[in-house]
Short mmCIF file of C-alpha atoms in Angstrom, two decimals:
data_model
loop_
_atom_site.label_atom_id
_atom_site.label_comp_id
_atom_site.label_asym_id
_atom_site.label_seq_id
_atom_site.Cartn_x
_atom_site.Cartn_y
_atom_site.Cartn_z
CA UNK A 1 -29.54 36.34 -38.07
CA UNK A 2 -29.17 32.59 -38.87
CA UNK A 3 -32.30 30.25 -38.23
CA UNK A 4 -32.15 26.85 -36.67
CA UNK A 5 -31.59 24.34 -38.73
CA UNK A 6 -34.70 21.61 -37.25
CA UNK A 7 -32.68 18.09 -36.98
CA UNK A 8 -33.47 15.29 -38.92
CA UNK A 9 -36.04 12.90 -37.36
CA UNK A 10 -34.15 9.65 -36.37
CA UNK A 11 -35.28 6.91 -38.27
CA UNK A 12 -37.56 4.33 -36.66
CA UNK A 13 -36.03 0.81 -37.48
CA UNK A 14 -38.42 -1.68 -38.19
CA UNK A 15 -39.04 -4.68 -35.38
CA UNK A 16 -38.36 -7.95 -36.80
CA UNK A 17 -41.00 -10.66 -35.45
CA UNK A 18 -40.00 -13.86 -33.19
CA UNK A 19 -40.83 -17.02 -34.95
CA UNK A 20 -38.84 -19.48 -33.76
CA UNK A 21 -38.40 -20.60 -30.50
CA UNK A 22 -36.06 -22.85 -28.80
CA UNK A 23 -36.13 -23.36 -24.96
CA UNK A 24 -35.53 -26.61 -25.08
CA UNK A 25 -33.62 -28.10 -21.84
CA UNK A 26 -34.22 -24.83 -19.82
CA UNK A 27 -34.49 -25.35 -16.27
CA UNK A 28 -36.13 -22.32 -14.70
CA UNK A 29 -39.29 -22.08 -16.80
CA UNK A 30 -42.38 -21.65 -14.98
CA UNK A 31 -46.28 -22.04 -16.39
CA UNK A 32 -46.71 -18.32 -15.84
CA UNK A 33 -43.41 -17.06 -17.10
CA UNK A 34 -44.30 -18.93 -20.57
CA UNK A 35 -47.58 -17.88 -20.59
CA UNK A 36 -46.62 -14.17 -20.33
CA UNK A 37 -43.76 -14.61 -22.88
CA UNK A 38 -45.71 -16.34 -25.66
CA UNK A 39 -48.78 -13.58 -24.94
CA UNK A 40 -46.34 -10.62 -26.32
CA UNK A 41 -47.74 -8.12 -29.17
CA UNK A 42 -48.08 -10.01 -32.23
CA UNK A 43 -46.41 -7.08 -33.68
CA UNK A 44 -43.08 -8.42 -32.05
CA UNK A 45 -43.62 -12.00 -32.23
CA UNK A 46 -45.31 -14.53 -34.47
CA UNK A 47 -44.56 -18.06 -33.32
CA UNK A 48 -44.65 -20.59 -36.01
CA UNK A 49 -42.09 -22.89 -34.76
CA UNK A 50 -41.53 -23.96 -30.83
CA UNK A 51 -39.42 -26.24 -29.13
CA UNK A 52 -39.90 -27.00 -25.32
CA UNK A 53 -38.39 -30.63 -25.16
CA UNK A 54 -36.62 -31.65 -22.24
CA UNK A 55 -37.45 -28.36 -19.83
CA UNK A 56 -36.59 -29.39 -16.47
CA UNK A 57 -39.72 -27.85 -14.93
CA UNK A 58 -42.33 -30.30 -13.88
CA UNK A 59 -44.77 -28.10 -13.35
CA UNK A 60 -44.21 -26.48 -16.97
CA UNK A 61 -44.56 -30.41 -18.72
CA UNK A 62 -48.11 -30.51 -16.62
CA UNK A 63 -49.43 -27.64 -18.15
CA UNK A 64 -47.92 -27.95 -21.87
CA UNK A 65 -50.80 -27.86 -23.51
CA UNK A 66 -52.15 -24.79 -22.27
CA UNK A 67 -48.67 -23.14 -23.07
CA UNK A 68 -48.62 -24.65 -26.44
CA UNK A 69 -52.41 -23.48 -27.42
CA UNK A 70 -51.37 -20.11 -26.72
CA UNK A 71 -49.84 -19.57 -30.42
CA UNK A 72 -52.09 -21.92 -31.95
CA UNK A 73 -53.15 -19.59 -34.38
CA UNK A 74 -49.47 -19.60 -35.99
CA UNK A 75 -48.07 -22.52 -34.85
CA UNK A 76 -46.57 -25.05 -37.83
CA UNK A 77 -43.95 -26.48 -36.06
CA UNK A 78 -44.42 -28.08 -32.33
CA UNK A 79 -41.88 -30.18 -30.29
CA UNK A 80 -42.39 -31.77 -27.03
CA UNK A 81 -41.52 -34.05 -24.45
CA UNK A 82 -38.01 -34.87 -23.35
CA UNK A 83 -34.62 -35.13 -25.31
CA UNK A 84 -33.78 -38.09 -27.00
CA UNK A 85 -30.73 -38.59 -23.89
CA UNK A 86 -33.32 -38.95 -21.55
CA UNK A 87 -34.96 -41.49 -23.97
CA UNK A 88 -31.61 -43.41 -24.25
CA UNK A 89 -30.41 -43.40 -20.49
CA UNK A 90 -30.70 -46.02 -18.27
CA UNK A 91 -34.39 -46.50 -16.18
CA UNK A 92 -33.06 -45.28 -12.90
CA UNK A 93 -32.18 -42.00 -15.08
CA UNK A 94 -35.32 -41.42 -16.92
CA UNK A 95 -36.86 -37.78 -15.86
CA UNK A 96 -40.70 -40.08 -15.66
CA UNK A 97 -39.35 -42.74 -12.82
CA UNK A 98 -37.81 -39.92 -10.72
CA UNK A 99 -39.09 -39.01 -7.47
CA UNK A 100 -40.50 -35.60 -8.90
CA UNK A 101 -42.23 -36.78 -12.15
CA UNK A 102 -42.23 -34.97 -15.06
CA UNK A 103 -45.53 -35.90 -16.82
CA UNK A 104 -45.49 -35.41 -20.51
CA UNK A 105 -48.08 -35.15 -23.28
CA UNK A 106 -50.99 -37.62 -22.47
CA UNK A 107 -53.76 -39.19 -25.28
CA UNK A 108 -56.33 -36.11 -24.07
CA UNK A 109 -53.43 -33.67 -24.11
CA UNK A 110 -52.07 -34.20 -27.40
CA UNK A 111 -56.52 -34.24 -28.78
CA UNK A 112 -56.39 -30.47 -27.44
CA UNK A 113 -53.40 -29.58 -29.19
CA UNK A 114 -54.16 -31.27 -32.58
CA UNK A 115 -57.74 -29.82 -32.30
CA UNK A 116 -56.43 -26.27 -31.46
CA UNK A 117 -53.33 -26.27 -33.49
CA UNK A 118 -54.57 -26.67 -37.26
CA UNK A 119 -51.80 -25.08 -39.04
CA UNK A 120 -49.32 -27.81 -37.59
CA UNK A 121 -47.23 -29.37 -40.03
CA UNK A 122 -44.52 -31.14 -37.89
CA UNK A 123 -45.53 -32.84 -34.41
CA UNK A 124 -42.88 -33.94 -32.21
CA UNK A 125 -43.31 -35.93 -29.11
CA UNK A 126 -40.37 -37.34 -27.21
CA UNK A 127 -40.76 -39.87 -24.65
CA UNK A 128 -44.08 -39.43 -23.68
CA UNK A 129 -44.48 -42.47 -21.40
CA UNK A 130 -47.56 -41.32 -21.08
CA UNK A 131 -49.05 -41.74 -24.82
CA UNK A 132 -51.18 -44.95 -25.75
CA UNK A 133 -53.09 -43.74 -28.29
CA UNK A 134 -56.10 -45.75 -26.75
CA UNK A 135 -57.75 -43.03 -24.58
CA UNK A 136 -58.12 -40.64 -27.36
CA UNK A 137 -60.80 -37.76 -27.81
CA UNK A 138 -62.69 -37.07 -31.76
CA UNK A 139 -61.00 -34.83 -33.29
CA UNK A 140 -62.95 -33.37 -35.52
CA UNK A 141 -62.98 -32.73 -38.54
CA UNK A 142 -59.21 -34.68 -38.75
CA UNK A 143 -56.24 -32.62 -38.91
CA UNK A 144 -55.70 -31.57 -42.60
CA UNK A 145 -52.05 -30.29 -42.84
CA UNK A 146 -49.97 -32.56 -40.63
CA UNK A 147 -47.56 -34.50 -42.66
CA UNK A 148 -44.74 -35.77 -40.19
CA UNK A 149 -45.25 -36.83 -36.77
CA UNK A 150 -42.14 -38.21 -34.49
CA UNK A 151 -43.09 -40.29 -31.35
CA UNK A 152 -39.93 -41.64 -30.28
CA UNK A 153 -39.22 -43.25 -26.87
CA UNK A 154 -43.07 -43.24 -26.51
CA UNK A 155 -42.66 -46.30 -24.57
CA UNK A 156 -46.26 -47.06 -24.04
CA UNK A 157 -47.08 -46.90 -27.71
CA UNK A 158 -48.08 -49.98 -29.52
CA UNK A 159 -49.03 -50.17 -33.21
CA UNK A 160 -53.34 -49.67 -32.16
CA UNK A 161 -52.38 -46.66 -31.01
CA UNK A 162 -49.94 -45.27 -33.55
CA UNK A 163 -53.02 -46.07 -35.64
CA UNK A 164 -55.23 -44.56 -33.85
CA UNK A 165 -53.34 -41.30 -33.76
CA UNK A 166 -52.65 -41.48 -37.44
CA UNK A 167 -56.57 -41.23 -37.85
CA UNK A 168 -56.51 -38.04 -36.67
CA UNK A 169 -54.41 -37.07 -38.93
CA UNK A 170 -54.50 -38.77 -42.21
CA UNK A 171 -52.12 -36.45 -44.15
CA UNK A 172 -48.80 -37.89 -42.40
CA UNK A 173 -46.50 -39.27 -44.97
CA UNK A 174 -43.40 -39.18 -42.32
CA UNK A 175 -43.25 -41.17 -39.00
CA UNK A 176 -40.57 -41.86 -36.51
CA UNK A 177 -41.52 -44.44 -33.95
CA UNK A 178 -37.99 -45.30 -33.16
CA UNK A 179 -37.78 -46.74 -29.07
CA UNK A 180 -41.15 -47.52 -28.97
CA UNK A 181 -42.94 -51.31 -29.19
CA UNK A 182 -43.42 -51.14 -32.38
CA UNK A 183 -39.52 -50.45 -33.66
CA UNK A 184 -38.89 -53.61 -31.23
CA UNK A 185 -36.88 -55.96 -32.42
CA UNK A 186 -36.66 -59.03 -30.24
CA UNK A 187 -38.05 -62.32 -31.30
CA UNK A 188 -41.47 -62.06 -29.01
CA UNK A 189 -42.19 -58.70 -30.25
CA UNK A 190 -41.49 -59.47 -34.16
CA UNK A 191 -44.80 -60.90 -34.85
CA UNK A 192 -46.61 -57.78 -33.28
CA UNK A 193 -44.66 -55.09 -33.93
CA UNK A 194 -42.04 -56.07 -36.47
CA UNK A 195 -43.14 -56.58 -39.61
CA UNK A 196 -46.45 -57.00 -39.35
CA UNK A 197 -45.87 -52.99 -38.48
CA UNK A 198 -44.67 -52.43 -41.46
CA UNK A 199 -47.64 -53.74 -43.41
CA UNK A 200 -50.13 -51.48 -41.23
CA UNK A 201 -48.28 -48.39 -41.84
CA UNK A 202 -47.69 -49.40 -45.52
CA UNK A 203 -51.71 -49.70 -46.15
CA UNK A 204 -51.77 -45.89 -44.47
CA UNK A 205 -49.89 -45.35 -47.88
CA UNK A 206 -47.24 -43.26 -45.59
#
């Protein structure tokens, strides 16, 4: 009489974790479809970078911030806004002067997200039109690890504000202000913006 021979227990693979995330330009993304995505086991998914430029969703850019605090235990790398072709194209083409409005990060969003997101080490924020850096909330204390911050086609940002931001946040060594004020480059704008700028940033020691 020959036994059974038990068969071998199939191995359990392991689950690699999720920690990077790109959905930028995605057009169907909803608040609540986000929210139930980023709120997944941390077993399966630890985000540390994320990357929600340009989403088509209007409703989505209004409630970024809420999305983005989500994995703000985690998160070191954080891009928002739109992409840099909606920062180039003409104004008629911009996704802020359409009919349907897609808002962007504001002064009081992008407080909550610094104050809530203290592992961050690179902040992105694309065209913003919406960022001054003039209705700002304390942050407090200021954000310790942040060391490059990118505000480009931030149209509304002049060089009080970019200093006023950079309070918060007095670790940045790297800054891209490109399409903004205070990269302008005509002759009214020089004396403003131009070099005078470049002295500001220079006594940030950046």
């Amino acid at each position: 009489i020959k036994t059974a021979t038990p068969s071998p227990t199939t191995p359990i693979l392991p689950v690699h974790q999720i920690k990077k995330i790109n959905l930028s330009y995605c057009k169907n993304l909803t608040p609540l479809s986000l929210k139930l995505f980023l709120s997944m086991d941390s077993s399966m998914m630890t985000i540390t970078h994320l990357d929600l430029r340009g989403v088509k969703s209007g409703s989505t850019q209004k409630y970024i911030t809420d999305i983005v605090c989500l994995c703000s235990d985690t998160l070191t790398v954080l891009k928002v806004g739109f992409g840099l072709d909606a920062i180039k194209a003409p104004p008629s083409r911009k996704p802020w002067n359409m009919p349907t409005a897609q808002i962007g990060l504001s002064d009081r969003s992008l407080c909550k997200i610094v104050d809530s997101c203290r592992l961050l080490t690179t902040l992105v924020i694309h065209g913003c039109h919406q960022l001054r850096g003039t209705d700002l909330l304390q942050v407090s204390p200021p954000h310790s690890n942040l060391t490059t911050l990118d505000t480009s086609g931030c149209s509304a940002l002049h060089m009080k504000g970019l200093l006023n931001i950079l309070n918060m946040m007095p670790k940045v060594r790297n800054v891209n202000c490109s399409y903004t004020f205070i990269t302008a480059t005509t002759t009214s704008m020089i004396s403003a913006n131009g070099r005078y700028g470049l002295y500001k940033l220079a006594e940030k020691h950046l």
